[in-house]
């Protein structure tokens, strides 16, 4: 087993280390979600924490880590009699992004169940993590149904498996830690709320601190065991402090005054539901115990708010997590000193404290410029020959109807287009490819029935062999790659339409977020096209790029389409199962270079030849309409829709049009 990097040797990241330690003191806090850019010691700190957790007593031979002092009466390996048990280190179990449902919750041995009548249950990662740490790296990339199962188990302290007539329940209490890079996509707000605390981490911009990080990492890589030995005293001190805080935790007093501050803070920041109040109270309790106190102070409530509330204040996916600290201080001051007489005997308490030191050896815009005439005959913004206008603000987003890819796909689970998935309605059966996960019982019995006499069946039991097993095929929804190709030329800016165009694209981005799509952004203006955002799961990043998008210059429509076609070609190599939907936002004009219209038509026909689903959002306005966007949609073998028709109550027939053209 490799030697983990010492927790106390992590440089900086005080909030991260404090949040992890508070959960080690009180797992009831509800876990930690660590958000931050790559290379910021997120995974290193989590793995280092497992070494600090005290050893746990377990019933010998129990696969579900029952406590011998209070064994789980419903343990599948039980019943166990209370008594002495063995000791083992607390586990840290990692859940891979590509794990199956069976790997997470456990699986029934279907073959033994049918052939032998034995209900043999194989525990999953939720059982392995009981009384330890369950770590999910890149939790934002985990399939939604796995996240739901994971967070349900974390909230209830137990895992339930119901399938094929078998019901299994076992205890599953663990410290849940998830890490994520927001650039790769966000978690849904309701899932964010299920994590007790959230911490934002970033690499230090101080050269001295960066030097310290590099030196410690190099020293660890050269001699992991020797480096860990140099930090052994600090690690032992923190381990003992965790044990002491756990013992002190039941004695911590949460007075009415602190509880009113917690309630007032959650109300002031308009946090939905009551989970935030409970998490803040438990966090404040753990803070007090960590500091060695038995009373909750205002500073503990403040620290608890900074850890428990920022991620619960998001109203849409483009809102950055955060908390107005001035408003927080005003609220705490307003409700300070109120009602400290009697604590609620059922309420948790809390107090402040800091993690051990780590230094021991330890969009706005819009231009008011008047446009000038450009090379394509359209008015252009003024400037020193640049033909560029500063970015316009997006108009208010609106709800759009579903734009889906026709046919039946096999892509990642999502909410846009029809697909063969592991979850959804059962549509048929097939022979299993690899391990059987979803048994189609009727098809299995039908396959085994003709062979019963040849297999010597004499009793009532059905003789089933592996070749008889049938996997259920199911139909659900997949996420797609929605590639936006946005015209940012002068013809778009001249008619003051860019604000409406950005609002429409922002609305589609919101829809893509809700449907768990990947998104990409290609823009074209002047003499070329550029990939403003390569395909990613982060619609936040796409919205940020859109907000700062300048306009002006000619309209190289062909260049934009060719660049988009190349992006799709590369993405098909990376993720061949994910189907694409191309959304071209333009008025259809093409200028610059020889025969720009004909060249754009030839580029559009490449998409039609590849069978790529496409929609052209027609941005043309005014009393005289040339219909160029409609012609482009015909070349793409796609559908054209105006900005007004893009709204949810205006495009009821759009999806049918896309499907009819693809048929």
XYZ file of C-alpha atoms in Angstrom:
663
model
C 0.000 0.000 0.000
C 1.398 3.395 -0.984
C 2.087 6.040 1.667
C -0.396 8.926 1.355
C 0.738 12.528 1.446
C 0.430 13.802 5.065
C -2.669 15.881 5.730
C -0.753 18.383 7.852
C 1.799 18.884 5.070
C -0.800 20.298 2.670
C 0.106 23.947 2.077
C -2.675 26.486 2.497
C -6.273 25.447 1.642
C -7.432 26.245 5.190
C -11.143 26.112 4.329
C -10.754 22.731 2.650
C -8.875 21.226 5.560
C -11.292 22.699 8.107
C -14.353 21.346 6.265
C -12.841 17.866 6.086
C -11.890 17.905 9.756
C -15.367 19.044 10.825
C -16.874 16.081 8.999
C -14.341 13.795 10.652
C -15.501 15.140 14.023
C -19.219 14.954 13.129
C -20.176 12.900 10.052
C -23.756 14.126 10.568
C -22.643 17.433 9.016
C -23.307 15.749 5.695
C -20.051 15.625 3.768
C -18.052 18.061 1.685
C -18.199 19.108 -1.944
C -14.836 20.520 -3.037
C -15.020 22.770 -6.092
C -11.921 24.054 -7.802
C -9.579 24.106 -10.728
C -7.330 21.164 -11.467
C -4.097 20.788 -9.521
C -5.269 22.322 -6.239
C -4.673 19.346 -3.889
C -8.373 18.376 -3.741
C -7.763 14.641 -4.059
C -4.523 14.778 -2.059
C -6.244 16.308 0.983
C -9.133 13.845 0.884
C -6.886 10.797 0.662
C -4.697 12.172 3.446
C -7.673 12.550 5.776
C -8.380 8.801 5.855
C -5.100 8.192 7.709
C -6.180 10.560 10.493
C -9.479 8.841 11.246
C -9.464 6.656 14.364
C -9.602 2.889 13.939
C -13.022 1.260 14.070
C -14.140 -1.880 15.912
C -15.896 -4.398 13.649
C -17.598 -7.767 14.020
C -15.161 -10.422 12.719
C -16.227 -11.760 9.333
C -19.020 -9.218 8.793
C -18.873 -7.821 5.258
C -20.881 -4.788 6.358
C -18.546 -3.566 9.149
C -21.034 -3.884 11.994
C -20.050 -2.316 15.310
C -19.682 -5.140 17.861
C -20.971 -2.837 20.619
C -24.232 -2.187 18.705
C -24.555 -4.555 15.734
C -27.106 -3.776 13.041
C -30.140 -6.025 13.713
C -30.965 -6.134 9.988
C -27.417 -6.842 8.780
C -27.520 -9.373 5.899
C -24.612 -11.230 7.539
C -26.329 -11.193 10.938
C -27.715 -11.506 13.412
C -24.638 -10.685 15.491
C -24.393 -10.866 19.233
C -22.954 -7.852 21.000
C -19.441 -8.447 22.200
C -15.808 -7.835 21.492
C -14.603 -7.378 17.954
C -11.479 -6.698 16.016
C -10.020 -3.310 15.113
C -9.178 -2.081 11.633
C -8.289 1.278 10.075
C -11.115 3.412 8.726
C -11.484 2.815 5.005
C -11.495 5.294 2.183
C -13.510 3.871 -0.712
C -13.335 5.549 -4.124
C -16.321 5.518 -6.459
C -15.177 5.635 -10.094
C -17.094 7.907 -12.463
C -17.877 4.961 -14.733
C -19.140 2.649 -11.963
C -22.380 0.729 -12.475
C -25.371 0.756 -10.146
C -24.562 -2.801 -9.094
C -21.024 -1.805 -8.153
C -22.366 1.006 -5.977
C -25.240 -0.638 -4.102
C -24.378 -4.315 -4.542
C -25.866 -7.023 -6.704
C -27.874 -10.204 -6.459
C -26.262 -13.284 -7.994
C -29.023 -13.848 -10.550
C -27.690 -17.171 -11.812
C -27.553 -18.719 -8.321
C -30.929 -17.243 -7.433
C -32.631 -18.895 -10.435
C -30.686 -22.143 -10.558
C -30.240 -22.832 -6.825
C -32.928 -20.709 -5.231
C -30.254 -18.962 -3.139
C -30.575 -15.240 -2.441
C -26.856 -14.506 -2.614
C -26.097 -10.792 -2.244
C -22.717 -9.331 -3.135
C -22.090 -6.052 -1.240
C -21.187 -2.904 -3.141
C -19.140 0.177 -2.413
C -21.786 1.592 -0.062
C -21.198 -1.382 2.231
C -17.421 -1.080 1.972
C -17.574 2.615 2.922
C -19.676 2.093 6.081
C -18.010 3.900 9.004
C -15.330 5.313 6.704
C -14.980 7.751 3.781
C -16.685 7.483 0.404
C -14.767 9.615 -2.073
C -16.138 10.561 -5.495
C -13.662 12.356 -7.721
C -15.330 14.382 -10.502
C -18.741 13.883 -8.888
C -20.265 16.262 -11.433
C -19.519 13.693 -14.154
C -21.239 10.859 -12.289
C -24.506 9.678 -13.826
C -27.546 11.260 -12.218
C -29.127 8.000 -11.057
C -25.892 7.039 -9.256
C -25.735 10.436 -7.567
C -29.338 9.989 -6.415
C -28.562 6.564 -4.905
C -25.400 7.865 -3.298
C -26.982 10.888 -1.661
C -30.056 8.958 -0.539
C -27.803 6.499 1.284
C -25.825 9.366 2.807
C -29.017 11.038 4.051
C -30.670 7.875 5.459
C -27.561 6.115 6.721
C -28.637 2.923 4.981
C -28.666 1.364 1.516
C -31.711 -0.410 0.111
C -31.551 -2.885 -2.779
C -34.891 -3.912 -4.288
C -34.780 -6.058 -7.403
C -35.933 -9.414 -8.788
C -38.022 -10.073 -5.686
C -35.098 -9.645 -3.304
C -35.011 -6.923 -0.647
C -31.738 -6.161 1.137
C -31.060 -3.370 3.610
C -27.784 -2.642 5.347
C -26.295 0.247 7.296
C -24.211 2.682 5.271
C -22.970 5.685 7.244
C -19.950 7.378 5.782
C -18.204 10.677 5.317
C -19.141 11.696 1.784
C -16.568 13.777 -0.068
C -16.960 14.835 -3.674
C -14.551 16.855 -5.773
C -15.257 18.597 -9.049
C -13.871 21.055 -11.543
C -16.721 23.487 -12.387
C -15.284 23.936 -15.881
C -16.427 20.385 -16.650
C -20.049 20.953 -15.642
C -22.188 21.663 -12.599
C -24.274 19.527 -10.304
C -28.015 20.118 -10.275
C -29.097 22.539 -7.494
C -31.080 19.855 -5.661
C -27.970 17.662 -5.579
C -25.755 20.518 -4.451
C -28.104 20.971 -1.512
C -27.514 17.387 -0.356
C -23.851 18.061 0.405
C -23.468 19.533 3.870
C -20.554 21.874 3.127
C -18.962 23.271 0.012
C -15.467 24.689 -0.338
C -14.007 26.639 -3.239
C -10.299 26.011 -3.763
C -7.807 27.723 -6.041
C -4.067 27.673 -6.488
C -2.223 30.408 -4.639
C -0.864 33.306 -6.688
C 1.851 33.980 -4.093
C 5.263 32.828 -5.407
C 6.558 31.896 -1.929
C 3.625 29.623 -1.238
C 3.867 28.014 -4.668
C 7.553 27.337 -4.036
C 6.656 25.648 -0.753
C 4.079 23.439 -2.504
C 6.596 22.324 -5.119
C 9.360 21.606 -2.584
C 7.100 19.474 -0.424
C 5.748 17.572 -3.392
C 9.217 16.851 -4.745
C 10.405 15.726 -1.314
C 7.411 13.400 -0.996
C 7.901 11.923 -4.472
C 11.589 11.232 -3.732
C 10.909 9.407 -0.451
C 7.215 9.009 0.517
C 7.893 7.024 3.695
C 10.647 9.339 4.894
C 8.582 12.438 4.161
C 5.589 10.986 6.051
C 7.845 10.128 9.005
C 8.930 13.758 9.299
C 5.284 14.758 9.730
C 4.324 11.882 12.030
C 4.135 14.044 15.191
C 1.827 16.590 13.544
C -0.365 13.810 12.145
C -0.623 12.168 15.563
C -1.587 15.470 17.204
C -4.426 16.037 14.739
C -5.599 12.439 15.137
C -5.803 12.887 18.889
C -7.579 16.204 18.493
C -10.237 14.523 16.320
C -10.765 11.863 18.990
C -11.070 14.513 21.688
C -13.519 16.591 19.643
C -15.694 13.533 19.021
C -15.850 12.846 22.739
C -16.680 16.480 23.504
C -19.331 16.790 20.783
C -22.323 15.502 22.826
C -21.597 18.109 25.518
C -21.630 21.128 23.189
C -24.471 23.525 23.989
C -26.412 25.286 21.252
C -28.171 28.211 22.903
C -31.326 29.846 21.622
C -29.347 32.933 20.672
C -27.045 30.999 18.345
C -29.977 29.068 16.942
C -31.826 32.322 16.188
C -28.737 33.628 14.421
C -28.671 30.472 12.305
C -32.362 30.742 11.418
C -32.095 34.477 10.705
C -29.070 33.956 8.459
C -30.786 31.273 6.390
C -33.884 33.449 6.068
C -31.859 36.548 5.146
C -30.160 34.714 2.304
C -33.469 33.201 1.118
C -32.243 29.634 1.294
C -34.876 27.101 0.230
C -36.016 24.449 2.700
C -34.720 23.674 6.185
C -31.670 21.547 5.398
C -29.384 24.596 5.516
C -30.504 25.453 9.068
C -29.831 21.908 10.265
C -26.456 21.697 8.535
C -25.392 25.056 9.963
C -26.355 23.934 13.465
C -24.416 20.682 13.145
C -21.434 22.479 11.649
C -21.404 25.021 14.466
C -21.511 22.139 16.942
C -18.516 20.506 15.316
C -16.656 23.822 15.235
C -17.120 24.247 18.965
C -15.968 20.710 19.687
C -12.951 21.165 17.417
C -12.017 24.322 19.338
C -12.385 22.481 22.658
C -15.406 24.516 23.801
C -18.871 23.510 24.959
C -20.701 26.690 23.910
C -21.487 27.999 20.444
C -20.224 31.497 19.691
C -21.230 33.952 16.990
C -17.929 33.314 15.225
C -18.910 29.654 14.905
C -22.232 30.554 13.315
C -20.437 32.857 10.895
C -17.927 30.172 9.892
C -20.727 27.618 9.537
C -22.611 29.987 7.222
C -19.551 30.484 5.013
C -19.232 26.718 4.594
C -22.885 25.664 4.421
C -24.733 28.405 2.508
C -22.869 29.529 -0.645
C -23.873 26.573 -2.803
C -27.478 26.744 -1.623
C -28.043 30.283 -2.881
C -27.811 29.544 -6.607
C -31.015 30.312 -8.451
C -29.846 29.221 -11.894
C -26.764 27.383 -13.186
C -25.030 30.605 -14.224
C -25.042 32.077 -10.724
C -21.612 31.819 -9.114
C -21.625 30.360 -5.600
C -20.811 32.902 -2.938
C -22.007 34.814 0.079
C -22.176 38.545 0.805
C -20.074 38.680 3.983
C -21.168 42.230 4.840
C -24.796 41.113 4.793
C -23.850 38.086 6.886
C -22.167 40.245 9.518
C -25.156 42.615 9.637
C -27.545 39.715 10.185
C -25.426 38.190 12.944
C -25.082 41.572 14.637
C -28.819 42.232 14.446
C -29.646 38.933 16.153
C -26.735 38.804 18.577
C -27.433 38.294 22.274
C -31.075 37.244 21.783
C -32.650 34.389 23.712
C -29.649 32.707 25.323
C -31.602 31.424 28.325
C -32.377 27.814 27.527
C -31.035 25.616 24.760
C -33.295 23.267 22.845
C -32.325 19.840 24.225
C -32.719 18.259 20.763
C -30.712 20.888 18.843
C -27.032 20.624 17.996
C -24.480 23.185 19.085
C -21.188 24.466 17.733
C -18.087 26.596 17.980
C -15.219 27.981 15.976
C -11.715 26.818 15.429
C -9.098 26.500 12.761
C -7.323 23.509 11.271
C -3.764 22.829 12.383
C -1.133 25.044 10.795
C 0.449 23.750 7.630
C 3.744 25.544 7.964
C 5.348 23.472 10.731
C 7.775 20.802 9.825
C 5.329 20.759 8.735
C -20.334 41.604 -18.414
C -21.336 44.339 -18.702
C -21.199 46.444 -21.761
C -23.014 47.650 -24.843
C -21.383 50.189 -27.102
C -22.804 53.612 -27.749
C -20.693 54.091 -30.893
C -22.430 54.972 -34.136
C -21.957 52.307 -36.826
C -20.196 52.942 -40.103
C -20.559 51.147 -43.404
C -18.551 47.902 -43.633
C -17.110 45.976 -46.564
C -20.257 43.886 -46.906
C -22.485 46.928 -47.203
C -23.761 46.635 -43.657
C -23.329 49.373 -41.059
C -20.272 48.725 -38.884
C -19.228 50.026 -35.484
C -16.719 52.836 -35.413
C -13.087 52.243 -34.449
C -9.591 52.414 -35.789
C -10.409 50.186 -38.740
C -11.083 47.199 -36.503
C -14.739 46.817 -37.388
C -15.313 45.526 -33.859
C -17.948 46.459 -31.323
C -17.760 45.778 -27.616
C -19.839 42.920 -26.246
C -23.586 43.449 -25.853
C -25.453 42.212 -22.802
C -27.731 39.221 -23.326
C -31.458 39.808 -23.068
C -33.532 37.966 -20.463
C -33.510 34.200 -21.111
C -36.756 32.347 -21.737
C -37.974 28.751 -21.715
C -37.470 26.876 -24.961
C -39.086 23.713 -26.215
C -37.055 20.569 -26.694
C -34.840 20.308 -29.756
C -34.042 16.617 -30.060
C -31.960 14.414 -32.316
C -34.133 11.984 -34.312
C -33.659 8.233 -34.081
C -32.496 6.049 -31.205
C -29.031 6.592 -29.737
C -26.675 4.878 -27.306
C -25.122 7.920 -25.656
C -24.641 8.933 -22.039
C -27.737 9.186 -19.870
C -29.477 12.545 -20.108
C -32.827 14.150 -20.866
C -32.889 15.151 -24.512
C -33.149 12.444 -27.185
C -34.429 8.872 -27.228
C -31.767 6.254 -26.487
C -31.094 2.712 -25.328
C -30.125 3.107 -21.671
C -29.746 1.142 -18.434
C -32.751 2.958 -16.995
C -36.140 3.586 -18.513
C -39.041 1.533 -19.827
C -38.359 -2.064 -20.848
C -38.674 -2.564 -24.603
C -37.283 -6.066 -25.147
C -34.575 -8.572 -24.271
C -31.182 -9.686 -25.582
C -28.334 -11.946 -24.625
C -26.126 -10.237 -22.027
C -22.835 -8.769 -23.166
C -20.625 -9.204 -20.116
C -22.136 -9.241 -16.625
C -25.929 -9.452 -16.383
C -27.319 -6.287 -14.796
C -31.055 -6.134 -15.604
C -32.741 -9.547 -15.842
C -35.667 -9.967 -18.215
C -37.387 -12.738 -16.284
C -40.024 -13.715 -18.857
C -37.481 -13.949 -21.677
C -35.128 -15.986 -19.458
C -37.863 -18.490 -18.579
C -38.910 -18.692 -22.228
C -35.330 -19.444 -23.288
C -34.886 -22.155 -20.632
C -38.297 -23.848 -20.985
C -37.672 -25.910 -24.179
C -34.607 -27.598 -22.650
C -36.025 -28.856 -19.355
C -36.535 -32.491 -20.432
C -33.074 -32.690 -22.038
C -31.558 -31.302 -18.828
C -33.176 -34.025 -16.755
C -35.615 -31.867 -14.834
C -37.680 -33.974 -12.441
C -38.955 -31.579 -9.798
C -40.727 -28.251 -9.799
C -37.575 -26.129 -10.019
C -36.559 -24.672 -13.355
C -33.135 -25.759 -14.605
C -31.471 -22.564 -15.800
C -28.074 -22.234 -17.394
C -26.095 -19.123 -18.168
C -26.982 -19.261 -21.861
C -30.646 -18.885 -20.909
C -30.196 -15.554 -19.141
C -31.579 -12.543 -20.957
C -30.741 -8.898 -20.399
C -33.634 -6.435 -20.445
C -33.259 -3.701 -23.050
C -34.590 -0.350 -21.970
C -35.340 2.965 -23.590
C -34.748 6.267 -21.892
C -33.148 9.592 -22.756
C -29.593 10.552 -23.615
C -27.587 13.736 -23.419
C -26.277 15.135 -26.694
C -23.543 17.466 -27.848
C -25.233 20.764 -28.644
C -22.809 22.736 -30.799
C -23.683 26.408 -31.206
C -22.405 28.113 -34.356
C -22.978 31.838 -33.751
C -22.717 34.614 -36.322
C -20.923 37.557 -34.662
C -20.442 39.614 -37.820
C -21.310 43.244 -38.407
C -24.610 42.385 -40.056
C -25.792 40.962 -36.738
C -24.609 43.939 -34.685
C -25.883 46.600 -37.095
C -29.517 45.742 -36.532
C -29.063 45.816 -32.756
C -29.997 42.161 -32.605
C -27.022 40.750 -30.751
C -28.664 41.236 -27.362
C -31.683 39.200 -28.473
C -29.436 36.617 -30.109
C -27.385 36.179 -26.953
C -30.571 35.868 -24.936
C -31.769 33.106 -27.245
C -28.466 31.229 -27.039
C -28.423 31.670 -23.258
C -31.930 30.184 -23.128
C -30.770 27.185 -25.134
C -27.767 26.827 -22.823
C -30.094 26.709 -19.828
C -32.062 23.998 -21.593
C -28.830 22.100 -22.309
C -27.866 22.329 -18.622
C -31.189 20.869 -17.532
C -30.932 18.068 -20.085
C -27.335 17.126 -19.123
C -25.833 17.887 -22.536
C -22.327 18.766 -23.519
C -22.055 22.110 -25.263
C -19.596 23.786 -27.602
C -19.396 27.245 -29.124
C -18.037 28.247 -32.541
C -18.187 31.896 -33.597
C -17.407 33.531 -36.928
C -16.769 37.144 -37.862
C -14.285 39.212 -39.882
C -12.307 36.782 -41.990
C -12.291 33.588 -39.911
C -14.035 31.368 -37.372
C -12.823 30.295 -33.969
C -13.728 27.668 -31.394
C -14.734 29.939 -28.523
C -15.361 26.881 -26.325
C -14.451 23.264 -27.133
C -17.133 20.684 -26.259
C -17.557 20.601 -22.495
C -20.122 19.767 -19.833
C -19.798 23.261 -18.368
C -22.605 25.452 -19.640
C -21.312 28.102 -17.222
C -18.175 28.417 -19.320
C -20.237 28.709 -22.501
C -22.380 31.442 -20.957
C -19.257 33.355 -19.876
C -17.767 33.184 -23.379
C -21.071 34.286 -24.870
C -21.286 37.288 -22.540
C -17.933 38.674 -23.719
C -18.460 37.899 -27.410
C -17.660 40.989 -29.539
C -19.231 41.618 -32.949
C -18.221 43.263 -36.191
C -16.671 42.640 -39.589
C -17.710 40.484 -42.505
C -19.663 37.216 -42.395
C -17.465 34.174 -43.131
C -20.364 31.718 -42.872
C -18.509 28.932 -44.694
C -15.558 29.230 -42.314
C -17.886 28.906 -39.317
C -19.559 25.806 -40.723
C -16.250 24.171 -41.677
C -14.807 24.822 -38.224
C -17.930 23.334 -36.628
C -17.665 20.278 -38.880
C -14.074 19.757 -37.767
C -15.078 20.073 -34.100
C -17.697 17.353 -34.599
C -15.198 15.098 -36.379
C -12.742 15.281 -33.486
C -15.485 14.847 -30.892
C -16.787 11.713 -32.643
C -13.355 10.157 -32.158
C -13.398 11.018 -28.447
C -17.014 10.105 -27.731
C -18.490 8.136 -30.649
C -21.734 7.276 -28.840
C -22.759 10.897 -28.194
C -24.869 12.285 -31.013
C -24.721 15.941 -31.983
C -27.254 18.698 -32.542
C -25.898 21.728 -34.408
C -27.633 25.055 -33.720
C -26.622 27.717 -36.245
C -27.548 31.248 -35.135
C -27.355 33.597 -38.141
C -29.283 35.768 -40.579
C -27.938 33.606 -43.403
C -25.747 36.254 -45.012
C -22.345 35.178 -46.336
C -19.713 37.735 -47.396
C -15.989 37.891 -47.958
C -13.880 35.872 -50.363
C -14.843 34.431 -53.750
C -18.362 32.987 -54.091
C -19.125 33.085 -50.337
C -22.726 31.893 -50.719
C -21.812 28.866 -52.837
C -18.969 27.973 -50.495
C -21.320 28.163 -47.489
C -23.749 25.858 -49.286
C -21.059 23.266 -49.934
C -19.984 23.431 -46.275
C -23.590 22.972 -45.136
C -24.027 19.886 -47.292
C -21.195 18.186 -45.364
C -23.460 18.109 -42.307
C -26.340 16.709 -44.346
C -24.091 13.979 -45.762
C -23.044 12.963 -42.225
C -26.648 12.879 -41.016
C -26.059 15.528 -38.336
C -29.283 16.966 -36.897
C -29.360 20.744 -37.213
C -31.510 23.781 -36.499
C -30.965 27.264 -37.950
C -32.121 30.113 -35.721
C -33.055 32.813 -38.249
C -32.023 36.224 -36.923
C -33.124 38.221 -39.959
C -35.452 41.119 -39.174
C -37.101 44.051 -40.877
C -39.922 44.406 -43.394
C -37.888 42.926 -46.265
C -36.683 39.391 -45.588
C -34.340 37.561 -47.953
C -34.939 34.098 -46.483
C -31.246 33.208 -46.576
C -31.385 31.353 -43.242
C -34.155 29.154 -44.591
C -32.026 28.320 -47.618
C -29.145 27.427 -45.325
C -31.433 25.114 -43.333
C -32.335 23.372 -46.582
C -28.664 22.806 -47.427
C -28.116 21.435 -43.908
C -31.198 19.237 -44.260
C -32.329 20.836 -41.034
C -35.057 23.156 -39.791
C -35.200 26.956 -39.680
C -36.880 28.804 -36.818
C -37.073 32.512 -36.064
C -36.091 34.033 -32.725
C -39.760 34.514 -31.855
C -40.611 30.936 -32.747
C -37.850 29.650 -30.485
C -39.939 30.274 -27.394
C -41.603 27.280 -25.768
C -45.131 28.370 -26.622
C -44.301 29.079 -30.270
C -42.481 26.080 -31.729
C -44.713 23.091 -31.026
C -44.030 21.675 -34.465
C -40.270 22.233 -34.575
C -39.198 18.817 -33.322
C -41.611 17.116 -35.696
C -40.102 19.111 -38.555
C -36.585 18.002 -37.611
C -37.684 14.376 -37.416
C -39.632 14.551 -40.678
C -36.633 15.925 -42.573
C -34.384 13.219 -41.129
C -36.822 10.404 -41.982
